[in-house]
Amino acid sequence: MTAFQPRVFSGVQPTGNLHLGNYLGAVSRWVPLQDQMPTIFCVVDSHAITAGFPDPVELSEATREVTAAYMAAGIDPTKSIIFNQSQVREHAELAWIFNCVARMGWLSRMTQFKEKAGKNKENASVGLFAYPNLMAADILAYRATHVPVGDDQKQHLELTRDIAAKFNNDFGERIKELGIGVPNPTPSPELPEQLYFPLTEPMIAGPATRIMSLRDGTKKMSKSDPSDLSRINLTDDSDTIAKKIRKAKTDPDALPSAVEGLADRPEADNLVGIYAALGGLSKEDVLKDFGGQQFSAFKPALSELAVAKLSPMTDEMRRLMDDKVQIDSVLKDGAEKASAIAEPVLKDVRRIIGFLDVR
Ligand code: AQP
């Protein structure tokens, strides 16, 4: 890789209650990164309007709630930049430029658009189709090098790399001429000598990259699933968590003693993965303790662990939500710091493209 300054960027949409999948697949994994490199965590409210405009009051509240969840999970505003996307105009500006870099064919292959638009593609918003370009802009406005996300975002991150590579390539000579960007130690026909945007590395690892629905082990746990029993929300109280785990779909067999025994058992695999991620263990470790046991024994242990891990966070989220002034001040401070990084990047991008700057 090239000598870009390492930087982490990630985000969650304020489209409803955060669930265990968002927590284990994304937010909880951000926490240790804060001590390794500069980190930026965004509440991506501009993405939250792509599938239809939510109620305006609810959107503002959900933005504060996701911020509270970040902080309750351990994202520290003195270490990380926390802000809401719409406050930094550079995201929208760069997304427009990327609309002109990305190809229709690339976006047409995005599976999340196909899933979210469903059968009624003609009626989906242009914003939903162009969502991955905005995501690329979120990341590249900070020239972020690392993006920790769940497995469902893998394809969008590949697109982000394609956009960065095409921009670097299309404007390679110009970037060199202006003397900006960083040298590419391994130039090739695909990547020129001087690069402006990094080819961002996805960070998708661990036992919880795709937490599945508690009602159907073949479907991703999701905020938009109509069944609340399908997910554990970070705002659920202990009784609700225990009830949802008790009612989680399973098969009639005992847990296997080895991970291979979880193949073709999506619900068992999911619950073991959740236990592993919550306990900071591997699936192998969990099966060492629970292999051969029935779900009637495993589910209460899982409930106990989930409540022990999530309850303190839920309490802290409630406490933070009572102090909206504090949340808004964290977001304001974060937006100022984020703008200070993104503004010069967009200034460079305008120069590279040739937009006349007369101000
Ligand atoms: N089930 C999941 N398992 C692991 N990681 C997940 N993520 C989402 N669901 C799971 C990760 O959470 C981060 C934020 O996601 P998002 O809110 O921006 O959007 P999403 O992926 O569309 O989340 P949902 O819950 O599935 O929302 P809806 O229902 O609105 O589509 C990302 O890093 C994502 O990978």
CSV table of C-alpha atoms and ligand atoms in Angstrom, one decimal:
chain,number,residue,atom,x,y,z
A,1,MET,CA,0.0,0.0,0.0
A,2,THR,CA,1.0,3.6,-0.4
A,3,ALA,CA,1.9,6.2,2.2
A,4,PHE,CA,-1.6,7.5,2.9
A,5,GLN,CA,-2.1,8.6,6.5
A,6,PRO,CA,-4.0,5.7,8.2
A,7,ARG,CA,-7.5,6.7,9.1
A,8,VAL,CA,-10.7,4.8,9.9
A,9,PHE,CA,-14.2,5.9,8.7
A,10,SER,CA,-17.5,4.1,9.4
A,11,GLY,CA,-21.1,4.9,10.0
A,12,VAL,CA,-24.6,3.7,10.8
A,13,GLN,CA,-27.9,5.1,9.4
A,14,PRO,CA,-30.4,6.6,11.8
A,15,THR,CA,-33.2,4.6,10.4
A,16,GLY,CA,-34.6,3.0,13.5
A,17,ASN,CA,-33.3,1.3,16.6
A,18,LEU,CA,-29.8,0.0,16.4
A,19,HIS,CA,-29.8,-3.8,16.7
A,20,LEU,CA,-27.3,-6.4,17.8
A,21,GLY,CA,-26.1,-6.9,14.2
A,22,ASN,CA,-25.1,-3.2,14.0
A,23,TYR,CA,-23.4,-3.4,17.4
A,24,LEU,CA,-21.5,-6.7,16.9
A,25,GLY,CA,-20.8,-6.3,13.1
A,26,ALA,CA,-19.8,-2.6,13.4
A,27,VAL,CA,-19.9,-0.3,16.4
A,28,SER,CA,-18.3,-2.7,19.0
A,29,ARG,CA,-15.4,-3.3,16.6
A,30,TRP,CA,-14.7,0.4,16.2
A,31,VAL,CA,-13.9,0.8,19.9
A,32,PRO,CA,-10.4,-0.7,20.0
A,33,LEU,CA,-9.5,1.1,16.7
A,34,GLN,CA,-9.6,4.4,18.5
A,35,ASP,CA,-6.3,3.7,20.2
A,36,GLN,CA,-4.7,2.6,16.9
A,37,MET,CA,-5.3,5.4,14.4
A,38,PRO,CA,-7.4,8.5,13.8
A,39,THR,CA,-11.1,7.5,13.7
A,40,ILE,CA,-14.2,9.2,12.3
A,41,PHE,CA,-17.6,7.8,13.1
A,42,CYS,CA,-20.5,9.3,11.3
A,43,VAL,CA,-24.3,9.1,11.8
A,44,VAL,CA,-25.2,8.8,8.1
A,45,ASP,CA,-28.5,10.8,8.0
A,46,SER,CA,-28.2,11.6,4.3
A,47,HIS,CA,-28.3,7.8,3.6
A,48,ALA,CA,-31.4,7.6,5.8
A,49,ILE,CA,-33.6,9.4,3.3
A,50,THR,CA,-32.8,7.1,0.3
A,51,ALA,CA,-35.6,4.6,1.1
A,52,GLY,CA,-38.2,7.3,1.7
A,53,PHE,CA,-38.2,10.4,3.9
A,54,PRO,CA,-38.7,9.3,7.5
A,55,ASP,CA,-40.9,11.5,9.8
A,56,PRO,CA,-38.7,14.6,10.3
A,57,VAL,CA,-39.0,14.6,14.1
A,58,GLU,CA,-38.1,10.9,14.3
A,59,LEU,CA,-35.1,11.4,12.0
A,60,SER,CA,-33.6,14.0,14.3
A,61,GLU,CA,-34.3,11.9,17.4
A,62,ALA,CA,-32.8,8.8,15.7
A,63,THR,CA,-29.7,10.8,14.8
A,64,ARG,CA,-29.3,11.6,18.5
A,65,GLU,CA,-30.1,8.1,19.5
A,66,VAL,CA,-27.4,6.6,17.2
A,67,THR,CA,-24.9,9.1,18.6
A,68,ALA,CA,-25.9,8.1,22.2
A,69,ALA,CA,-25.4,4.4,21.1
A,70,TYR,CA,-21.9,5.1,19.8
A,71,MET,CA,-20.9,6.8,23.0
A,72,ALA,CA,-22.6,4.2,25.2
A,73,ALA,CA,-20.7,1.5,23.3
A,74,GLY,CA,-17.4,3.2,24.1
A,75,ILE,CA,-16.8,5.7,21.2
A,76,ASP,CA,-15.1,8.5,23.0
A,77,PRO,CA,-15.6,12.0,21.5
A,78,THR,CA,-12.2,13.0,22.9
A,79,LYS,CA,-10.6,10.3,20.8
A,80,SER,CA,-12.9,10.0,17.7
A,81,ILE,CA,-14.7,12.5,15.5
A,82,ILE,CA,-18.5,11.9,15.9
A,83,PHE,CA,-20.8,13.9,13.7
A,84,ASN,CA,-23.9,13.6,11.4
A,85,GLN,CA,-23.2,13.5,7.7
A,86,SER,CA,-25.6,16.2,6.6
A,87,GLN,CA,-23.6,18.8,8.6
A,88,VAL,CA,-20.6,18.4,6.4
A,89,ARG,CA,-21.5,19.5,2.9
A,90,GLU,CA,-18.4,18.0,1.3
A,91,HIS,CA,-20.1,14.5,1.4
A,92,ALA,CA,-22.9,15.7,-1.0
A,93,GLU,CA,-20.5,17.6,-3.2
A,94,LEU,CA,-18.1,14.7,-3.6
A,95,ALA,CA,-21.0,12.3,-4.1
A,96,TRP,CA,-22.1,14.3,-7.1
A,97,ILE,CA,-18.6,14.1,-8.6
A,98,PHE,CA,-18.6,10.4,-8.0
A,99,ASN,CA,-21.9,10.1,-9.7
A,100,CYS,CA,-19.9,11.2,-12.8
A,101,VAL,CA,-17.1,8.7,-12.1
A,102,ALA,CA,-19.1,5.6,-11.3
A,103,ARG,CA,-20.6,3.7,-14.3
A,104,MET,CA,-24.3,2.7,-14.5
A,105,GLY,CA,-23.2,-0.9,-15.0
A,106,TRP,CA,-21.3,-0.9,-11.7
A,107,LEU,CA,-24.2,0.4,-9.7
A,108,SER,CA,-26.6,-1.9,-11.5
A,109,ARG,CA,-24.8,-4.9,-10.0
A,110,MET,CA,-25.2,-3.7,-6.4
A,111,THR,CA,-27.2,-6.4,-4.6
A,112,GLN,CA,-28.4,-4.1,-1.8
A,113,PHE,CA,-30.2,-1.9,-4.3
A,114,LYS,CA,-31.8,-5.0,-5.8
A,115,GLU,CA,-32.9,-6.2,-2.3
A,116,LYS,CA,-34.1,-2.8,-1.1
A,117,ALA,CA,-35.8,-1.7,-4.3
A,118,GLY,CA,-37.5,-5.1,-4.6
A,119,LYS,CA,-39.8,-5.7,-7.6
A,120,ASN,CA,-40.7,-2.0,-7.9
A,121,LYS,CA,-37.3,-0.7,-9.2
A,122,GLU,CA,-39.0,2.0,-11.3
A,123,ASN,CA,-40.4,3.5,-8.2
A,124,ALA,CA,-37.1,3.5,-6.2
A,125,SER,CA,-35.5,6.9,-5.6
A,126,VAL,CA,-32.4,7.8,-7.6
A,127,GLY,CA,-30.8,8.4,-4.2
A,128,LEU,CA,-31.2,4.7,-3.4
A,129,PHE,CA,-29.6,3.7,-6.7
A,130,ALA,CA,-26.7,6.2,-6.1
A,131,TYR,CA,-26.3,5.3,-2.4
A,132,PRO,CA,-22.9,3.6,-2.9
A,133,ASN,CA,-21.5,6.7,-4.6
A,134,LEU,CA,-22.5,8.7,-1.5
A,135,MET,CA,-20.9,6.0,0.7
A,136,ALA,CA,-17.7,6.3,-1.4
A,137,ALA,CA,-17.8,10.0,-0.9
A,138,ASP,CA,-18.2,9.6,2.9
A,139,ILE,CA,-15.0,7.5,3.0
A,140,LEU,CA,-12.9,9.4,0.5
A,141,ALA,CA,-13.7,12.9,1.7
A,142,TYR,CA,-11.4,11.9,4.5
A,143,ARG,CA,-9.1,9.8,2.3
A,144,ALA,CA,-9.8,7.1,4.9
A,145,THR,CA,-7.7,4.0,4.5
A,146,HIS,CA,-9.7,1.5,6.7
A,147,VAL,CA,-13.5,0.9,6.9
A,148,PRO,CA,-14.8,-1.5,9.6
A,149,VAL,CA,-18.2,-2.8,8.5
A,150,GLY,CA,-20.4,-5.9,8.4
A,151,ASP,CA,-20.2,-8.4,5.6
A,152,ASP,CA,-23.3,-6.8,3.8
A,153,GLN,CA,-21.2,-3.7,2.9
A,154,LYS,CA,-18.4,-5.6,1.2
A,155,GLN,CA,-19.7,-5.0,-2.3
A,156,HIS,CA,-20.1,-1.2,-1.6
A,157,LEU,CA,-16.5,-1.1,-0.4
A,158,GLU,CA,-15.3,-2.8,-3.6
A,159,LEU,CA,-17.2,-0.1,-5.5
A,160,THR,CA,-15.5,2.6,-3.4
A,161,ARG,CA,-12.1,1.1,-4.5
A,162,ASP,CA,-13.2,1.1,-8.1
A,163,ILE,CA,-14.2,4.8,-7.9
A,164,ALA,CA,-10.9,5.7,-6.2
A,165,ALA,CA,-8.9,3.8,-8.8
A,166,LYS,CA,-10.8,5.3,-11.8
A,167,PHE,CA,-10.5,8.8,-10.4
A,168,ASN,CA,-6.7,8.3,-9.8
A,169,ASN,CA,-6.3,6.9,-13.2
A,170,ASP,CA,-8.4,9.4,-15.2
A,171,PHE,CA,-6.7,12.3,-13.5
A,172,GLY,CA,-3.2,10.7,-13.0
A,173,GLU,CA,-1.3,13.2,-15.1
A,174,ARG,CA,-3.1,16.2,-13.6
A,175,ILE,CA,-2.5,14.9,-10.0
A,176,LYS,CA,1.2,14.6,-10.8
A,177,GLU,CA,1.3,18.0,-12.5
A,178,LEU,CA,-0.3,19.7,-9.5
A,179,GLY,CA,2.1,18.0,-7.1
A,180,ILE,CA,-0.6,16.7,-4.8
A,181,GLY,CA,-1.4,13.1,-3.8
A,182,VAL,CA,1.1,10.5,-2.7
A,183,PRO,CA,3.5,8.4,-4.8
A,184,ASN,CA,2.3,4.9,-5.8
A,185,PRO,CA,5.2,2.5,-5.2
A,186,THR,CA,3.8,0.0,-7.7
A,187,PRO,CA,2.5,1.9,-10.7
A,188,SER,CA,0.6,-0.2,-13.3
A,189,PRO,CA,-1.7,0.4,-16.3
A,190,GLU,CA,-4.5,0.5,-13.7
A,191,LEU,CA,-2.9,2.8,-11.2
A,192,PRO,CA,-0.6,5.7,-12.1
A,193,GLU,CA,2.5,7.0,-10.4
A,194,GLN,CA,0.7,9.6,-8.2
A,195,LEU,CA,-2.5,8.8,-6.4
A,196,TYR,CA,-5.0,11.2,-4.8
A,197,PHE,CA,-7.4,8.7,-3.2
A,198,PRO,CA,-6.3,5.6,-1.2
A,199,LEU,CA,-7.7,2.2,-2.1
A,200,THR,CA,-9.6,1.7,1.1
A,201,GLU,CA,-9.2,-1.6,3.0
A,202,PRO,CA,-12.4,-3.2,4.2
A,203,MET,CA,-12.2,-4.5,7.8
A,204,ILE,CA,-14.6,-7.4,7.9
A,205,ALA,CA,-13.6,-10.0,10.4
A,206,GLY,CA,-14.6,-12.0,13.5
A,207,PRO,CA,-17.5,-14.2,14.4
A,208,ALA,CA,-20.2,-11.5,13.9
A,209,THR,CA,-19.7,-10.1,10.4
A,210,ARG,CA,-23.3,-11.1,9.5
A,211,ILE,CA,-25.7,-11.6,12.4
A,212,MET,CA,-28.9,-13.3,11.2
A,213,SER,CA,-32.5,-12.8,12.1
A,214,LEU,CA,-33.7,-14.6,15.2
A,215,ARG,CA,-36.7,-15.8,13.2
A,216,ASP,CA,-34.9,-17.0,10.1
A,217,GLY,CA,-31.2,-17.9,10.1
A,218,THR,CA,-31.0,-17.4,6.4
A,219,LYS,CA,-31.9,-13.7,6.6
A,220,LYS,CA,-29.8,-10.8,7.9
A,221,MET,CA,-30.8,-9.2,11.2
A,222,SER,CA,-32.2,-5.9,10.0
A,223,LYS,CA,-33.9,-2.7,11.3
A,224,SER,CA,-36.5,-2.9,8.6
A,225,ASP,CA,-37.7,-6.5,9.3
A,226,PRO,CA,-41.4,-6.2,10.2
A,227,SER,CA,-41.0,-8.7,13.1
A,228,ASP,CA,-39.5,-7.1,16.2
A,229,LEU,CA,-38.8,-10.7,17.4
A,230,SER,CA,-36.3,-11.0,14.6
A,231,ARG,CA,-33.8,-8.7,16.2
A,232,ILE,CA,-32.4,-7.5,19.6
A,233,ASN,CA,-32.6,-3.8,19.7
A,234,LEU,CA,-30.0,-1.9,21.8
A,235,THR,CA,-32.9,-0.3,23.6
A,236,ASP,CA,-34.6,-3.6,24.6
A,237,ASP,CA,-34.8,-4.2,28.4
A,238,SER,CA,-33.6,-7.5,30.0
A,239,ASP,CA,-37.0,-9.2,29.9
A,240,THR,CA,-37.4,-8.4,26.2
A,241,ILE,CA,-33.9,-9.7,25.4
A,242,ALA,CA,-34.6,-12.9,27.3
A,243,LYS,CA,-38.0,-13.4,25.6
A,244,LYS,CA,-36.6,-12.9,22.1
A,245,ILE,CA,-33.8,-15.4,22.7
A,246,ARG,CA,-36.3,-17.9,24.2
A,247,LYS,CA,-38.4,-17.5,21.1
A,248,ALA,CA,-35.5,-17.6,18.7
A,249,LYS,CA,-36.0,-20.2,16.0
A,250,THR,CA,-33.8,-23.3,16.4
A,251,ASP,CA,-33.6,-26.9,15.1
A,252,PRO,CA,-34.3,-29.9,17.4
A,253,ASP,CA,-30.7,-31.2,17.6
A,254,ALA,CA,-28.2,-30.7,20.3
A,255,LEU,CA,-25.3,-28.3,19.7
A,256,PRO,CA,-22.4,-30.0,17.9
A,257,SER,CA,-18.9,-30.3,19.4
A,258,ALA,CA,-17.1,-28.8,16.4
A,259,VAL,CA,-17.7,-25.9,14.1
A,260,GLU,CA,-18.1,-28.1,11.1
A,261,GLY,CA,-21.3,-29.4,12.7
A,262,LEU,CA,-22.9,-26.0,12.3
A,263,ALA,CA,-22.9,-26.3,8.5
A,264,ASP,CA,-26.5,-26.4,7.2
A,265,ARG,CA,-27.8,-25.3,10.7
A,266,PRO,CA,-28.1,-21.5,10.1
A,267,GLU,CA,-30.0,-20.8,13.4
A,268,ALA,CA,-27.6,-22.8,15.5
A,269,ASP,CA,-24.6,-21.2,13.8
A,270,ASN,CA,-26.1,-17.7,14.3
A,271,LEU,CA,-26.8,-18.2,18.1
A,272,VAL,CA,-23.3,-19.7,18.6
A,273,GLY,CA,-21.8,-16.8,16.7
A,274,ILE,CA,-23.7,-14.2,18.8
A,275,TYR,CA,-22.5,-15.9,22.0
A,276,ALA,CA,-18.9,-15.9,20.7
A,277,ALA,CA,-19.0,-12.3,19.7
A,278,LEU,CA,-20.6,-11.1,23.0
A,279,GLY,CA,-18.2,-13.2,25.0
A,280,GLY,CA,-15.1,-12.2,23.0
A,281,LEU,CA,-14.6,-15.9,22.1
A,282,SER,CA,-14.4,-18.0,19.0
A,283,LYS,CA,-17.2,-20.4,17.9
A,284,GLU,CA,-14.8,-23.3,18.7
A,285,ASP,CA,-14.5,-22.0,22.3
A,286,VAL,CA,-18.3,-21.8,22.7
A,287,LEU,CA,-18.7,-25.3,21.4
A,288,LYS,CA,-16.1,-26.6,23.7
A,289,ASP,CA,-18.4,-25.5,26.6
A,290,PHE,CA,-21.8,-26.2,25.0
A,291,GLY,CA,-21.2,-29.0,22.5
A,292,GLY,CA,-23.7,-31.8,23.1
A,293,GLN,CA,-26.1,-29.6,25.1
A,294,GLN,CA,-29.7,-28.8,24.0
A,295,PHE,CA,-30.9,-25.3,23.2
A,296,SER,CA,-33.0,-25.4,26.4
A,297,ALA,CA,-29.6,-25.2,28.2
A,298,PHE,CA,-27.8,-22.9,25.8
A,299,LYS,CA,-30.5,-20.2,25.4
A,300,PRO,CA,-30.6,-19.2,29.1
A,301,ALA,CA,-26.8,-18.9,29.1
A,302,LEU,CA,-27.0,-16.8,25.9
A,303,SER,CA,-29.7,-14.6,27.5
A,304,GLU,CA,-27.6,-14.1,30.6
A,305,LEU,CA,-24.6,-13.1,28.6
A,306,ALA,CA,-26.6,-10.8,26.3
A,307,VAL,CA,-28.2,-9.0,29.2
A,308,ALA,CA,-24.9,-8.7,31.1
A,309,LYS,CA,-23.2,-7.1,28.0
A,310,LEU,CA,-26.1,-5.0,26.7
A,311,SER,CA,-27.9,-3.7,29.8
A,312,PRO,CA,-25.1,-1.3,31.0
A,313,MET,CA,-25.0,0.1,27.5
A,314,THR,CA,-28.8,0.5,27.3
A,315,ASP,CA,-28.7,2.3,30.7
A,316,GLU,CA,-26.0,4.6,29.5
A,317,MET,CA,-27.8,5.3,26.2
A,318,ARG,CA,-30.9,6.3,28.2
A,319,ARG,CA,-28.8,8.6,30.4
A,320,LEU,CA,-27.2,10.3,27.4
A,321,MET,CA,-30.5,10.7,25.7
A,322,ASP,CA,-31.8,12.7,28.6
A,323,ASP,CA,-29.1,15.3,27.9
A,324,LYS,CA,-29.7,16.3,24.3
A,325,VAL,CA,-27.6,19.5,24.8
A,326,GLN,CA,-24.6,17.3,25.4
A,327,ILE,CA,-25.3,15.1,22.4
A,328,ASP,CA,-25.8,18.1,20.1
A,329,SER,CA,-22.6,19.6,21.3
A,330,VAL,CA,-20.6,16.4,20.6
A,331,LEU,CA,-22.1,16.4,17.0
A,332,LYS,CA,-21.3,20.1,16.5
A,333,ASP,CA,-17.7,19.7,17.6
A,334,GLY,CA,-17.4,16.6,15.5
A,335,ALA,CA,-18.8,18.4,12.4
A,336,GLU,CA,-16.3,21.2,12.8
A,337,LYS,CA,-13.4,18.7,13.0
A,338,ALA,CA,-14.7,16.6,10.1
A,339,SER,CA,-15.1,19.8,7.9
A,340,ALA,CA,-11.5,20.8,8.7
A,341,ILE,CA,-10.4,17.5,7.1
A,342,ALA,CA,-12.9,17.3,4.2
A,343,GLU,CA,-12.7,21.0,3.0
A,344,PRO,CA,-9.1,20.9,1.8
A,345,VAL,CA,-9.8,17.5,0.1
A,346,LEU,CA,-12.6,19.0,-1.9
A,347,LYS,CA,-10.5,22.0,-2.7
A,348,ASP,CA,-7.9,19.6,-4.2
A,349,VAL,CA,-10.6,17.7,-6.0
A,350,ARG,CA,-12.1,20.8,-7.6
A,351,ARG,CA,-8.6,21.8,-8.8
A,352,ILE,CA,-7.9,18.4,-10.1
A,353,ILE,CA,-11.1,18.4,-12.1
A,354,GLY,CA,-10.7,22.0,-13.3
A,355,PHE,CA,-13.6,23.7,-11.6
A,356,LEU,CA,-12.8,27.4,-11.8
A,357,ASP,CA,-12.3,28.9,-8.3
A,358,VAL,CA,-13.1,32.6,-8.3
A,359,ARG,CA,-13.8,33.2,-4.6
B,1,AQP,N1,-27.1,-8.2,10.6
B,1,AQP,C1,-25.9,-7.6,10.6
B,1,AQP,N2,-24.8,-8.3,11.0
B,1,AQP,C2,-23.6,-7.7,11.1
B,1,AQP,N3,-23.4,-6.3,10.7
B,1,AQP,C3,-24.5,-5.7,10.3
B,1,AQP,N4,-24.7,-4.4,9.9
B,1,AQP,C4,-26.0,-4.2,9.7
B,1,AQP,N5,-26.7,-5.3,9.8
B,1,AQP,C5,-25.8,-6.3,10.3
B,1,AQP,C6,-23.6,-3.4,9.9
B,1,AQP,O1,-24.0,-2.3,10.6
B,1,AQP,C7,-23.5,-1.1,10.0
B,1,AQP,C8,-24.5,-0.1,9.8
B,1,AQP,O2,-25.6,-0.5,8.9
B,1,AQP,P1,-26.6,0.6,8.5
B,1,AQP,O3,-27.5,1.0,9.5
B,1,AQP,O4,-26.0,1.7,7.8
B,1,AQP,O5,-27.4,-0.1,7.4
B,1,AQP,P2,-27.9,-1.5,7.1
B,1,AQP,O6,-26.7,-2.4,6.8
B,1,AQP,O7,-28.8,-1.4,6.0
B,1,AQP,O8,-28.6,-2.0,8.4
B,1,AQP,P3,-29.9,-2.7,8.5
B,1,AQP,O9,-30.3,-3.0,9.9
B,1,AQP,O10,-30.0,-3.9,7.6
B,1,AQP,O11,-30.9,-1.6,8.1
B,1,AQP,P4,-32.1,-1.7,7.1
B,1,AQP,O12,-33.1,-2.7,7.6
B,1,AQP,O13,-32.7,-0.3,7.1
B,1,AQP,O14,-31.6,-2.1,5.8
B,1,AQP,C9,-22.8,-1.6,8.7
B,1,AQP,O15,-21.4,-1.7,8.9
B,1,AQP,C10,-23.4,-2.9,8.4
B,1,AQP,O16,-22.5,-3.8,7.7
